[in-house]
mmCIF file of C-alpha atoms and ligand atoms in Angstrom:
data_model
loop_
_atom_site.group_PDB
_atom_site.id
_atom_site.type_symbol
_atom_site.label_atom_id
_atom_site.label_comp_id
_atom_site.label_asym_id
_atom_site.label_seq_id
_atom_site.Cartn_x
_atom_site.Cartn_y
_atom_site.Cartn_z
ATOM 1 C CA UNK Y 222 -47.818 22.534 1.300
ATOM 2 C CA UNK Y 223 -46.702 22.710 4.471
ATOM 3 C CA UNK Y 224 -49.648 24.972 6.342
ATOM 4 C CA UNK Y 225 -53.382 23.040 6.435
ATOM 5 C CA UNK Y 226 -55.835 24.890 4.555
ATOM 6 C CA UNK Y 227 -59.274 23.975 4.951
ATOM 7 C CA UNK Y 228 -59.335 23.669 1.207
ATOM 8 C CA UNK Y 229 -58.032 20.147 1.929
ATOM 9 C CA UNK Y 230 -60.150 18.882 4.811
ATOM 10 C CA UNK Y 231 -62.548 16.236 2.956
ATOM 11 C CA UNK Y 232 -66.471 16.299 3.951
ATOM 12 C CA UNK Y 233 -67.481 13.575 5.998
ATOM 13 C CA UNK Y 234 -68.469 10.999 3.166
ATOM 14 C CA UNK Y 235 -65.482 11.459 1.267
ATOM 15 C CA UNK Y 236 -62.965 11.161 4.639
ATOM 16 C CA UNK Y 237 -61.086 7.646 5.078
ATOM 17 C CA UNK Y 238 -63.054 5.076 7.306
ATOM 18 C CA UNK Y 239 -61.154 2.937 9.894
ATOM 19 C CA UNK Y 240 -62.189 -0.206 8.281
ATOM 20 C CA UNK Y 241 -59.876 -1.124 5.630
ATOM 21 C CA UNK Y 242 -58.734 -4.889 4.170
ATOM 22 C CA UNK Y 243 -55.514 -5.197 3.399
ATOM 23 C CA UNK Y 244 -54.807 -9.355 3.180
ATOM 24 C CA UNK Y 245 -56.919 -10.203 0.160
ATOM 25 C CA UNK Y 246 -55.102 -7.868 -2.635
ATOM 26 C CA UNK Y 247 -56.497 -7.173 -6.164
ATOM 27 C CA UNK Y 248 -54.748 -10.048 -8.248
ATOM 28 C CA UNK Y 249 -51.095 -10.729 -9.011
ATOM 29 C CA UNK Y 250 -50.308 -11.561 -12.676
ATOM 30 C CA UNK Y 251 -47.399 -13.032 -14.224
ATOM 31 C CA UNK Y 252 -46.352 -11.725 -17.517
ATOM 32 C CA UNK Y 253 -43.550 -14.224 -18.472
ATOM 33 C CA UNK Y 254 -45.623 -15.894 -20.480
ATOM 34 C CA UNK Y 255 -45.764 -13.419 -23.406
ATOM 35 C CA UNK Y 256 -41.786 -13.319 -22.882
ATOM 36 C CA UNK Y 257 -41.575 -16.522 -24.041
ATOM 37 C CA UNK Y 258 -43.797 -16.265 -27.165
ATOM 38 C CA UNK Y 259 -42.902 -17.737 -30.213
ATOM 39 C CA UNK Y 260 -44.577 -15.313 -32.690
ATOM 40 C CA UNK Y 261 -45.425 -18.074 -35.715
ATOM 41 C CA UNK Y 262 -47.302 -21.097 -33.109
ATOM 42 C CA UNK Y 263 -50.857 -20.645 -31.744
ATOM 43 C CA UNK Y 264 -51.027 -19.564 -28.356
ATOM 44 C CA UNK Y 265 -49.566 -21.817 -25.745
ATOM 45 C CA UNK Y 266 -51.188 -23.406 -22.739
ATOM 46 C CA UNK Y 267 -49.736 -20.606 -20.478
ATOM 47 C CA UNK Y 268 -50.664 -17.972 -22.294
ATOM 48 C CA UNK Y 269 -54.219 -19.657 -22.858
ATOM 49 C CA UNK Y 270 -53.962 -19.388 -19.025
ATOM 50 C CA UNK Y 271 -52.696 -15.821 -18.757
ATOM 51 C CA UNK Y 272 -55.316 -14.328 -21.109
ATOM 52 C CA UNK Y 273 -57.760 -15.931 -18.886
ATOM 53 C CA UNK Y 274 -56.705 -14.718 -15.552
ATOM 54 C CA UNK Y 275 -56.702 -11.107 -17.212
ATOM 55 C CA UNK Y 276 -60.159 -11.502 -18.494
ATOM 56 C CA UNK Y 277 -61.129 -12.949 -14.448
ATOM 57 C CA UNK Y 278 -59.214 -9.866 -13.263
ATOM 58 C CA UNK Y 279 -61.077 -7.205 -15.860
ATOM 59 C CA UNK Y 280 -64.195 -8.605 -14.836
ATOM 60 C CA UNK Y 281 -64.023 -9.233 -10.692
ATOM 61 C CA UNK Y 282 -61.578 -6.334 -10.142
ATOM 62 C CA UNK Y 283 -61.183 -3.702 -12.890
ATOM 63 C CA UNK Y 284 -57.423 -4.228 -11.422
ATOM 64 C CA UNK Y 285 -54.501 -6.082 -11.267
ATOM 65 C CA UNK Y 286 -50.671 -6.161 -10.523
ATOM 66 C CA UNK Y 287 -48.583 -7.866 -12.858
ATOM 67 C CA UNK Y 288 -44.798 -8.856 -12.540
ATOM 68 C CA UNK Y 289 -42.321 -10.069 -15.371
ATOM 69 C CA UNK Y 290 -43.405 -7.537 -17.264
ATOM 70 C CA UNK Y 291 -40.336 -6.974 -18.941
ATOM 71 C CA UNK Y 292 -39.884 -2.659 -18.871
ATOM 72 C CA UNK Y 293 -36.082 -1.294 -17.878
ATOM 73 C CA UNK Y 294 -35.660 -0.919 -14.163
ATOM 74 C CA UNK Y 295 -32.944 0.877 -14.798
ATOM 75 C CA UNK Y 296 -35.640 2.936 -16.824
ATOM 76 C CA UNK Y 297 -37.969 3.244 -14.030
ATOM 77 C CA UNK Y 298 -35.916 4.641 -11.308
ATOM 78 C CA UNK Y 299 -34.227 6.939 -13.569
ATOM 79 C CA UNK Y 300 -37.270 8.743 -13.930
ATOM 80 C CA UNK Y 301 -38.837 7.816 -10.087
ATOM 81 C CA UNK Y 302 -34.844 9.864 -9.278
ATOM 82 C CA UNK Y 303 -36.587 12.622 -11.645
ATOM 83 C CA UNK Y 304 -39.676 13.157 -10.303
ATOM 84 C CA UNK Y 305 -38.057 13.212 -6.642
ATOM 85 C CA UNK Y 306 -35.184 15.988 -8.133
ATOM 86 C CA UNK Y 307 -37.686 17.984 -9.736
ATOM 87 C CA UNK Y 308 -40.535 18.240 -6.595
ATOM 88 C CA UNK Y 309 -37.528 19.026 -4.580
ATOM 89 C CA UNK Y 310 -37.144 22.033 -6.410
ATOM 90 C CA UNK Y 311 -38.522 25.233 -5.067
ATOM 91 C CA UNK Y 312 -42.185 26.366 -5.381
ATOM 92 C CA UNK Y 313 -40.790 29.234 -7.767
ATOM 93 C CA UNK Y 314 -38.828 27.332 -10.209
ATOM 94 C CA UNK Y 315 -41.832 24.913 -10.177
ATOM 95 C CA UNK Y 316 -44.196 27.370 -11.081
ATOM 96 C CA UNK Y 317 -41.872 28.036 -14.231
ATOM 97 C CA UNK Y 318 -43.895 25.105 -16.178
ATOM 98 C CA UNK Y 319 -47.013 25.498 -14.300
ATOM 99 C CA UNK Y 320 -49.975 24.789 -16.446
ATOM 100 C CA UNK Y 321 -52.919 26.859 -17.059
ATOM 101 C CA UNK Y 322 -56.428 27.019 -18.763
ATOM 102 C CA UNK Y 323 -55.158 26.757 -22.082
ATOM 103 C CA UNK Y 324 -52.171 24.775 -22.232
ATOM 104 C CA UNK Y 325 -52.706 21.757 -20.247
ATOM 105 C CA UNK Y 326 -49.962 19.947 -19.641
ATOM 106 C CA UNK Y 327 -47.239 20.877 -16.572
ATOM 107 C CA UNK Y 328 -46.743 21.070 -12.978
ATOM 108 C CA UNK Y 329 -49.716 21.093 -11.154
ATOM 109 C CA UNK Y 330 -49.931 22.003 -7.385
ATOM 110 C CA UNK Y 331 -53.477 22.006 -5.618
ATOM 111 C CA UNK Y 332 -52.682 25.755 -3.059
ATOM 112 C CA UNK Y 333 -52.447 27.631 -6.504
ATOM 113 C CA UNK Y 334 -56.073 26.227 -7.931
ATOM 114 C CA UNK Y 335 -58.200 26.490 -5.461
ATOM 115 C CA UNK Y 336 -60.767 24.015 -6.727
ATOM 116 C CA UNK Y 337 -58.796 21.154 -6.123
ATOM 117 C CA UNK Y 338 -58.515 19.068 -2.414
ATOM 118 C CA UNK Y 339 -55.929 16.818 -2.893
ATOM 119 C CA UNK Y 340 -52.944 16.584 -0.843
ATOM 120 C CA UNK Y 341 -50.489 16.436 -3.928
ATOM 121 C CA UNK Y 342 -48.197 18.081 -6.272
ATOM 122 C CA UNK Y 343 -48.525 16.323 -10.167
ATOM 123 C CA UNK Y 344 -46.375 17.122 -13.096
ATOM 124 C CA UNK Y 345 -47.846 15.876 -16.462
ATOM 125 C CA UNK Y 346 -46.609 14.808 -19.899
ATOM 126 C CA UNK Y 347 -47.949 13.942 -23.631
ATOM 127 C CA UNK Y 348 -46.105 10.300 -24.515
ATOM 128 C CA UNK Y 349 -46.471 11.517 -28.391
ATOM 129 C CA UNK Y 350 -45.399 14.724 -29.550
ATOM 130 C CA UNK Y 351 -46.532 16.915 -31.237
ATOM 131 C CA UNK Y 352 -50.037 15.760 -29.981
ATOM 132 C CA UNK Y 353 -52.022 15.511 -33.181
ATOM 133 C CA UNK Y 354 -55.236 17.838 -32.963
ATOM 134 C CA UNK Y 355 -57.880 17.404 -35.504
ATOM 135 C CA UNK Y 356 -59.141 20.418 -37.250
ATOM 136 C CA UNK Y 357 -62.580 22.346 -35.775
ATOM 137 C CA UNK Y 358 -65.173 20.601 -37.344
ATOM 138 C CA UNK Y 359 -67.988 21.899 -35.746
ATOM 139 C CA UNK Y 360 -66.618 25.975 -35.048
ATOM 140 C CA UNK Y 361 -69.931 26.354 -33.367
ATOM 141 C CA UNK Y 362 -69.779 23.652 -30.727
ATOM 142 C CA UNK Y 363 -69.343 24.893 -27.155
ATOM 143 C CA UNK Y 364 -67.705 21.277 -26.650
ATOM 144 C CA UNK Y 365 -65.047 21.867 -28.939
ATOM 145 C CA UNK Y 366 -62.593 24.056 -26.883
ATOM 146 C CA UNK Y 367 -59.260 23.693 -28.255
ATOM 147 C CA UNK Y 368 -57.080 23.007 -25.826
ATOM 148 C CA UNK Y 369 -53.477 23.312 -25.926
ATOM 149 C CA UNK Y 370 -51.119 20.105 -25.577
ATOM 150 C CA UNK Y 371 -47.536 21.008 -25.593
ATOM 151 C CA UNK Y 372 -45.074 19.629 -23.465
ATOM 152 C CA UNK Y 373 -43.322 21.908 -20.872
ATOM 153 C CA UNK Y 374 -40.086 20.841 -20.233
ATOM 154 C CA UNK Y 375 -38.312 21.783 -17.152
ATOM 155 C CA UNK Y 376 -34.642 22.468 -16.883
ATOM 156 C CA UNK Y 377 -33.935 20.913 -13.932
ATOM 157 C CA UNK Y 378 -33.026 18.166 -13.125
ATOM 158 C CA UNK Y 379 -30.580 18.548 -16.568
ATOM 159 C CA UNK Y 380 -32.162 14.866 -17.530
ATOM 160 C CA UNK Y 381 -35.497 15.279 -16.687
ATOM 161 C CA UNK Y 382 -36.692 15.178 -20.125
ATOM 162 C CA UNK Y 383 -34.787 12.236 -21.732
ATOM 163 C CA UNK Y 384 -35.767 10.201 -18.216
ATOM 164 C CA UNK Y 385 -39.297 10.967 -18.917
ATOM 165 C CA UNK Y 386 -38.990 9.979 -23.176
ATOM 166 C CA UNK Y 387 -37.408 6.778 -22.428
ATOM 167 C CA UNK Y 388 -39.509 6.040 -19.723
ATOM 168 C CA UNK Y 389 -42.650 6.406 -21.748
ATOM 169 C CA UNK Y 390 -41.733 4.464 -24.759
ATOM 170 C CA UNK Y 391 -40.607 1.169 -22.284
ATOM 171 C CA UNK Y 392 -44.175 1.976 -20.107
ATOM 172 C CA UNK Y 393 -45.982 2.477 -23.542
ATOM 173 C CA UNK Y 394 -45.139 -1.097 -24.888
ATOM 174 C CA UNK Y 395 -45.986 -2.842 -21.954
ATOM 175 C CA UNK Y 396 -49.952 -0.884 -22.325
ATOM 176 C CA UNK Y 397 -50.272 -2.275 -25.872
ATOM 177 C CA UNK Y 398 -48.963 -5.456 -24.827
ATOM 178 C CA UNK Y 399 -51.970 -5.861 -21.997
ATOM 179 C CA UNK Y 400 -54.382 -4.446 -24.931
ATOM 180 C CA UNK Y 401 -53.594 -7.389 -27.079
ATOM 181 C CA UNK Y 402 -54.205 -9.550 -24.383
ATOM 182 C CA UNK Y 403 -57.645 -7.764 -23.079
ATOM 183 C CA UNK Y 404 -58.702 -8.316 -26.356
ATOM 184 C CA UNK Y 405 -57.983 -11.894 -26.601
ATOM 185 C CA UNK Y 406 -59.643 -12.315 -23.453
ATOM 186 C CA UNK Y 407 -62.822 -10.705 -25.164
ATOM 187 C CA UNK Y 408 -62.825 -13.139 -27.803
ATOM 188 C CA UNK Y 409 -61.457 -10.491 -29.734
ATOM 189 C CA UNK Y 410 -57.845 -10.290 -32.750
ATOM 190 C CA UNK Y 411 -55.252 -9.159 -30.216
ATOM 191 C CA UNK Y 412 -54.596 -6.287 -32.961
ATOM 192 C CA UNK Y 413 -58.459 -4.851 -32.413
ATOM 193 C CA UNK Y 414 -57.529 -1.404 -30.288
ATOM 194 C CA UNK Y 415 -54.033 -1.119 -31.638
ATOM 195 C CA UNK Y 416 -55.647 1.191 -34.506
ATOM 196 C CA UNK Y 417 -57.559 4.106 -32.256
ATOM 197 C CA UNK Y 418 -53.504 4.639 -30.702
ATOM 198 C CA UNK Y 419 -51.751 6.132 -34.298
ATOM 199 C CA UNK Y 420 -51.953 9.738 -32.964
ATOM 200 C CA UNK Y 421 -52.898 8.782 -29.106
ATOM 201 C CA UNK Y 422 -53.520 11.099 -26.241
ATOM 202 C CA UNK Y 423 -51.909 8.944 -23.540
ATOM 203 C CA UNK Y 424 -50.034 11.188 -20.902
ATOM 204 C CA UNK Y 425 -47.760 10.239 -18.089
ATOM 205 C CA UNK Y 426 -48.435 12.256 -14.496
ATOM 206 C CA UNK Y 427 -45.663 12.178 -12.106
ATOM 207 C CA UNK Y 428 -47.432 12.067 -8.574
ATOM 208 C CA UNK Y 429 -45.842 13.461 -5.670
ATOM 209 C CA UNK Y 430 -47.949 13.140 -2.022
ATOM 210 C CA UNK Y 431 -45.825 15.096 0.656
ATOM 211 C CA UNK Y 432 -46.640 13.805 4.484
ATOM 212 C CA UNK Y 433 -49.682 15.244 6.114
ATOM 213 C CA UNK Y 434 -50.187 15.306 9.568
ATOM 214 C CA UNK Y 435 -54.089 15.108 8.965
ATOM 215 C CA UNK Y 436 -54.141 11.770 7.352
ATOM 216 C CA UNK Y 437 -57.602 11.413 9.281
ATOM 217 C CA UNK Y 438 -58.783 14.781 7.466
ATOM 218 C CA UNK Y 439 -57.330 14.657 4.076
ATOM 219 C CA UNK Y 440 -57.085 12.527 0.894
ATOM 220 C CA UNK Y 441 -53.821 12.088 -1.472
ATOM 221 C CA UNK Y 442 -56.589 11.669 -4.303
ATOM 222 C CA UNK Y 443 -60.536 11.651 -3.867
ATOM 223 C CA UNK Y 444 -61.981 8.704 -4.832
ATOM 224 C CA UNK Y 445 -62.792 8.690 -8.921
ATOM 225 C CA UNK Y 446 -62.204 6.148 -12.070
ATOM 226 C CA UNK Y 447 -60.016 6.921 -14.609
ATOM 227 C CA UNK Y 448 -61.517 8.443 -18.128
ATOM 228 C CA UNK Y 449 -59.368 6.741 -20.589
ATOM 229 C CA UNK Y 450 -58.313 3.283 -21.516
ATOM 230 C CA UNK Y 451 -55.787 1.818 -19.217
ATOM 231 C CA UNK Y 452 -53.138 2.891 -16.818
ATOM 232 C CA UNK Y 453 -50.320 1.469 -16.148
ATOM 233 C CA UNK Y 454 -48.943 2.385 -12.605
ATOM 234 C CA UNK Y 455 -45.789 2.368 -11.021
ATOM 235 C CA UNK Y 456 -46.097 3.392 -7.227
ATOM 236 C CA UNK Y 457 -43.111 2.943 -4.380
ATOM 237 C CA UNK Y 458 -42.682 1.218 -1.413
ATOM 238 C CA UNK Y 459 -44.808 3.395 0.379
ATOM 239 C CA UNK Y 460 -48.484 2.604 -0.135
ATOM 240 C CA UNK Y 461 -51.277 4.070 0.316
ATOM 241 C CA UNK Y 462 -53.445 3.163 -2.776
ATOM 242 C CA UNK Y 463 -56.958 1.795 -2.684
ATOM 243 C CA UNK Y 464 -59.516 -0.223 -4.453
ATOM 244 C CA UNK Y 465 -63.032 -0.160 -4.519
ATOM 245 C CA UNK Y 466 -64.099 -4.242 -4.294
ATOM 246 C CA UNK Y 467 -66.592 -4.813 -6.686
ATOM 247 C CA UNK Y 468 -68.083 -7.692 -4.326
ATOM 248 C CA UNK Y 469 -69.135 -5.745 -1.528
ATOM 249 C CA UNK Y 470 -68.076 -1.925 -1.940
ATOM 250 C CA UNK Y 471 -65.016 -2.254 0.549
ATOM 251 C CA UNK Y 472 -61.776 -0.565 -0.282
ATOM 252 C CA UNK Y 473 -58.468 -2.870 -0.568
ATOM 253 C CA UNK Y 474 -55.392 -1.402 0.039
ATOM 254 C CA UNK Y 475 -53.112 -2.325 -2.685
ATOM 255 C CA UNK Y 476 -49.634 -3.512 -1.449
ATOM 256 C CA UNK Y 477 -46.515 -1.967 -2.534
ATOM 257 C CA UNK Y 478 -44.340 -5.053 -4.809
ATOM 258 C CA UNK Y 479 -41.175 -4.164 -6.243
ATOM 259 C CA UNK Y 480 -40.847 -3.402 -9.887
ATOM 260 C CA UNK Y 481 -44.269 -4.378 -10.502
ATOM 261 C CA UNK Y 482 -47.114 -2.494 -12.410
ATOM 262 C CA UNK Y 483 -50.492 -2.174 -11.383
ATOM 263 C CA UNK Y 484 -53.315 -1.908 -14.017
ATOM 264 C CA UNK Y 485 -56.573 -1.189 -14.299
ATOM 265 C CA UNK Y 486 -59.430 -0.656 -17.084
ATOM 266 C CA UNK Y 487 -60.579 2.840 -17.560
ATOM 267 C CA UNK Y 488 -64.036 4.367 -19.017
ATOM 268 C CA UNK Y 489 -63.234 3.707 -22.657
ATOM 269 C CA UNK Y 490 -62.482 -0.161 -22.049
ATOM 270 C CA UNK Y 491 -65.442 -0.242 -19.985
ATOM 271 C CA UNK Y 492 -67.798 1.157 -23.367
ATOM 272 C CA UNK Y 493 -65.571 -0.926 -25.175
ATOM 273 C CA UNK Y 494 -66.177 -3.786 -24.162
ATOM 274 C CA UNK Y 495 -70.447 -3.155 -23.424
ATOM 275 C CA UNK Y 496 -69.759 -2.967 -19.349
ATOM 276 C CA UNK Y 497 -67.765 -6.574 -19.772
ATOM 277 C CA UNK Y 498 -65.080 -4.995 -17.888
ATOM 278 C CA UNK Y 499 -65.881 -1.872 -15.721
ATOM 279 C CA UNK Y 500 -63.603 0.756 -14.559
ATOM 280 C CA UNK Y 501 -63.393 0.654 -10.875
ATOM 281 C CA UNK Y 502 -62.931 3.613 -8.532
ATOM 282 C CA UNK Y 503 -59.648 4.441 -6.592
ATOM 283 C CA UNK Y 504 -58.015 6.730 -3.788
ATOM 284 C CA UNK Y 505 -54.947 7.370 -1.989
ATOM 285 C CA UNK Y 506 -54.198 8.101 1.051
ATOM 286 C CA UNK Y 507 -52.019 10.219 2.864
ATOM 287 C CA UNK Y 508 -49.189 9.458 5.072
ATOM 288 C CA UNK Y 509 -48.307 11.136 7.840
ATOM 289 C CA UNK Y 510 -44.946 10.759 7.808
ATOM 290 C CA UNK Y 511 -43.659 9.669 4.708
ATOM 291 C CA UNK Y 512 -43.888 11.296 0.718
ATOM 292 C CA UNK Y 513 -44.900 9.134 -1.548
ATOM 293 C CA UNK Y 514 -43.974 9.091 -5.017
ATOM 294 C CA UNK Y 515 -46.321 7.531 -8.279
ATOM 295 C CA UNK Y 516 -46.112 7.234 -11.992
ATOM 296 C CA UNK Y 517 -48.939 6.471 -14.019
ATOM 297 C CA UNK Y 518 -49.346 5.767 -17.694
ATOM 298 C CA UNK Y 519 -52.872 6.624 -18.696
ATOM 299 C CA UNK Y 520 -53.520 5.065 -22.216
ATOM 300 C CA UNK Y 521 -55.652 6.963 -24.156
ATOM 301 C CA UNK Y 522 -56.979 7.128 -27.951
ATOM 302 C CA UNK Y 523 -56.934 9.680 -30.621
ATOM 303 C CA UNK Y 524 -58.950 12.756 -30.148
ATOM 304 C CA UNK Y 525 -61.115 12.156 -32.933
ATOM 305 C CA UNK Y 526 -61.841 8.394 -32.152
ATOM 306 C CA UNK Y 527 -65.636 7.799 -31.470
ATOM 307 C CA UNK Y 528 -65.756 5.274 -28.864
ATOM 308 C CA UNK Y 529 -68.373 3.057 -28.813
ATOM 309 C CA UNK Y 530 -69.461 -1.003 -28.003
ATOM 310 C CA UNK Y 531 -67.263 -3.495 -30.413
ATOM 311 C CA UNK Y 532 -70.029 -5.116 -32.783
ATOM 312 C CA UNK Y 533 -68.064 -8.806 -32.381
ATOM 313 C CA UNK Y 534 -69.527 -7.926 -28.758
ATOM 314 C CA UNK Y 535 -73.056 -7.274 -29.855
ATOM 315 C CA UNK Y 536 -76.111 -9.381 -30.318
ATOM 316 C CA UNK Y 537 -79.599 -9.282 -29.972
ATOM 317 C CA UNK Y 538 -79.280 -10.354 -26.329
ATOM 318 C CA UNK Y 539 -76.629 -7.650 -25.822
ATOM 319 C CA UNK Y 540 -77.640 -4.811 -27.276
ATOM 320 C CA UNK Y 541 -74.869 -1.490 -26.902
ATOM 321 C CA UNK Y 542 -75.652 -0.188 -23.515
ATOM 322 C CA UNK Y 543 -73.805 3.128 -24.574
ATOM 323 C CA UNK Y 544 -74.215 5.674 -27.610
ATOM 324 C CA UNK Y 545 -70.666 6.914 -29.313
ATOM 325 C CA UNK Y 546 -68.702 9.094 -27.210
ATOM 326 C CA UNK Y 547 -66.386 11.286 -29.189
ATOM 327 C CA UNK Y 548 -63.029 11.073 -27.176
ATOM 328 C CA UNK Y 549 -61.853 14.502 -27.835
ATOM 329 C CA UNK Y 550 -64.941 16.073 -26.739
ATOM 330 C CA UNK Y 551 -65.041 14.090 -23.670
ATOM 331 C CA UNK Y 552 -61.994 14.986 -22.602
ATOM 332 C CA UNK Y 553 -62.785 18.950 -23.589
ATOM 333 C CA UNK Y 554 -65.922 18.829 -21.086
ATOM 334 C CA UNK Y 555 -63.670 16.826 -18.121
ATOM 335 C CA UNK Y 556 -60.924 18.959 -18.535
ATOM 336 C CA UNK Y 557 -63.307 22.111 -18.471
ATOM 337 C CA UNK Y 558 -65.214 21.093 -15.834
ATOM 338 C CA UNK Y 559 -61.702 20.133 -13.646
ATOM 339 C CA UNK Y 560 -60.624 23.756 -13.722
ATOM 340 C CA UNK Y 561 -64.447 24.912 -12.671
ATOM 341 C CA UNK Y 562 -65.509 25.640 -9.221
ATOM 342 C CA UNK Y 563 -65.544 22.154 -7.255
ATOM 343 C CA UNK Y 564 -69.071 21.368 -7.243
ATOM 344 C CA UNK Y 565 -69.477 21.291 -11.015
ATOM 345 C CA UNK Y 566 -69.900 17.483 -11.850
ATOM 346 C CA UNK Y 567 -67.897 15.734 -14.350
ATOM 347 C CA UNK Y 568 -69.146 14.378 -17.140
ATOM 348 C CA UNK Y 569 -69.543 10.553 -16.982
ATOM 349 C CA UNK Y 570 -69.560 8.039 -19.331
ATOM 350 C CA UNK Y 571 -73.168 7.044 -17.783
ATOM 351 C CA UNK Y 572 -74.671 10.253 -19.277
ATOM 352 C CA UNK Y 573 -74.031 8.277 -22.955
ATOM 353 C CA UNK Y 574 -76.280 5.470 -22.298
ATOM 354 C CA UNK Y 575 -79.413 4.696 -23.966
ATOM 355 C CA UNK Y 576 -82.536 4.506 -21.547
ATOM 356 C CA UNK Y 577 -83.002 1.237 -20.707
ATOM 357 C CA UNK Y 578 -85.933 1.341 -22.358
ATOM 358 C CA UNK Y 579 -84.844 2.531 -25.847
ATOM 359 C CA UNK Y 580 -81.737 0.075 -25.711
ATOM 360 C CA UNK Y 581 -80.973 -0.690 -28.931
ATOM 361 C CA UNK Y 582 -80.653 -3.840 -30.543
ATOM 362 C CA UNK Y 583 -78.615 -4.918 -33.681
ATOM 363 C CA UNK Y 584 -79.945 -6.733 -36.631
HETATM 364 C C1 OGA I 888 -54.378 8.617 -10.646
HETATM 365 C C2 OGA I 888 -54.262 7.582 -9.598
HETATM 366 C C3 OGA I 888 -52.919 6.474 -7.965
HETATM 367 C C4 OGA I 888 -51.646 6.652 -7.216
HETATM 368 O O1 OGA I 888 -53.455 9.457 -10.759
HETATM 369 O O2 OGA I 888 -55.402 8.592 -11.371
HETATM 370 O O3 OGA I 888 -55.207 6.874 -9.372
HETATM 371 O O4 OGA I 888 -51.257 5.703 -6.542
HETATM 372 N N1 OGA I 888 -53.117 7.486 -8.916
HETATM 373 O O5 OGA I 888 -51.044 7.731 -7.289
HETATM 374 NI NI1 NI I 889 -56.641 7.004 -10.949
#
């Protein structure tokens, strides 16, 4: 990535502006409470207090950092030592699990697609194994491209892969832990979107931004929101990650704390939960001098899980906002529309709601 191509120069709207906050940070959560939990009482006062501060942070933010959060850290930088071993390697032996239109999953490097204008090199992963595709219900449906979701392994570094399994089960826990707790927060049984996750989708991406000496020019990632459920991110020392503030439209530069996790709500929370909680957008930005090295945990459903507004949610004053979205097909038109020519918009989860108008209310 060394030479600039022009591929990565940002137009003018999406380039980083000089004005960014950095004091007033998305907010910091403690998790200890839940370490403490006595599974046969009711809820204590601090967790009482916890659930609520995740429910303020869903709903002001979309994000939050939380600390005592109990995953290895010995875990952690085992695979942050893998991710910096295996981008070290050379283009070549790189390109060995490079992934394509079919298969999915892989490295991932933006000079070899040229739709893509992000400074950055990602290597992806399915947490579950064999990924469980449903059969073709409807063979005629355009939307129904079957994709291919196999892992590719590489063979360097010799531990890559074991890194990367243990890492995801620790990383994994912690997401369903956070559910249980967004759902208490929405007045819902902390066990009410532990079902949709038997045979989930949820990936792991290993990021990897190499310096830039354009920061002014170019973007580590565009601005977007994620698609699925929640992420759970681990990000180094470096920085460079930014939040959209719901107040006022600014963007907050997250700051780097040691062996904590930053979350935030995707798309399928967001229709979840009837626009309770919204996912927020995001960027990164590039650093001149430094690489910079993430890990996020996107939680995602099962492919045949037709997401749609909770009913506890519903009444006749808040009627579902969105129509079912079939989560496999979703991510079939995203993932279709990714490795398209760049101007081809995504599909959004907007495009599923009901005119205002026609906004339908339960009985
Ligand atoms: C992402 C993302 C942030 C980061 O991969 O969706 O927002 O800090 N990453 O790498
Ligand atoms: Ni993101």
């Amino acid at each position: 990535m060394g030479e600039v191509d022009t591929a990565f120069v940002q137009a003018p709207e999406h380039r980083p502006k000089s004005k960014v906050i950095v004091d007033e940070g998305i907010p910091l959560i403690d998790l200890s409470p839940i370490n403490h939990q006595n599974e046969d009482t009711t809820p204590d006062s601090s967790i009482l207090h916890l659930i609520q501060k995740i429910g303020c942070a869903c709903k002001e933010w979309g994000f939050f950092q939380v600390i005592n959060h109990k995953v290895s850290l010995e875990k952690r930088e085992r695979i942050e030592e893998a991710a910096r071993k295996f981008f070290a390697l050379s283009l070549e032996e790189k390109l060995k699990v490079r992934r394509d239109e079919v298969n999915v999953l892989g490295y991932f490097e933006a000079e070899h697609t040229k739709n893509v204008r992000d400074w950055k090199e990602i290597y992806d992963f399915n947490v579950q194994e064999p990924t469980f595709i449903p059969p073709l219900v409807e063979p005629d449906d355009e939307q129904n491209v079957q994709f291919q979701w196999d892992n590719r392994w590489p063979q360097n570094p010799p531990d890559f892969k074991e890194a990367c399994k243990e890492y995801a089960q620790e990383v994994e826990k912690l997401a369903y832990k956070l559910m249980e707790l967004v759902a208490l927060s929405l007045g819902l049984v902390p066990n009410r979107f532990r079902g949709y996750f038997t045979h989930n989708t949820s990936n792991i991406r290993l990021n990897h931004y190499p310096p830039c000496p354009y920061p002014h020019l170019a973007l580590g990632l565009g601005r977007h929101k994620d698609t699925g459920v929640l992420t759970v991110l681990a990000q180094d020392d470096v920085g460079g990650l930014e939040v959209r503030r719901k107040s006022d439209g600014e963007w907050i530069r997250v700051k780097p704390i040691s062996n904590s996790f930053i979350i935030n709500v995707g798309d399928m929370i967001q229709v979840w939960s009837n626009d309770a909680y919204e996912s927020v957008e995001h960027r990164v930005m590039v650093n001149s001098e430094k690489d910079r090295f993430s890990i996020p945990f996107f939680l995602k459903p099962a492919l045949y899980t037709d997401v749609m507004p909770l009913e506890e949610l519903l009444d006749d004053r808040n009627p579902p906002i969105y129509r079912p979205i079939n989560w496999g097909k979703f991510r079939s038109a995203r993932m279709r529309s990714n490795f398209a020519k760049s101007h081809v918009q995504n599909l959004q989860i907007y495009q599923f709601k009901f005119p205002k108008t026609e906004s339908k209310s339960i009985n």
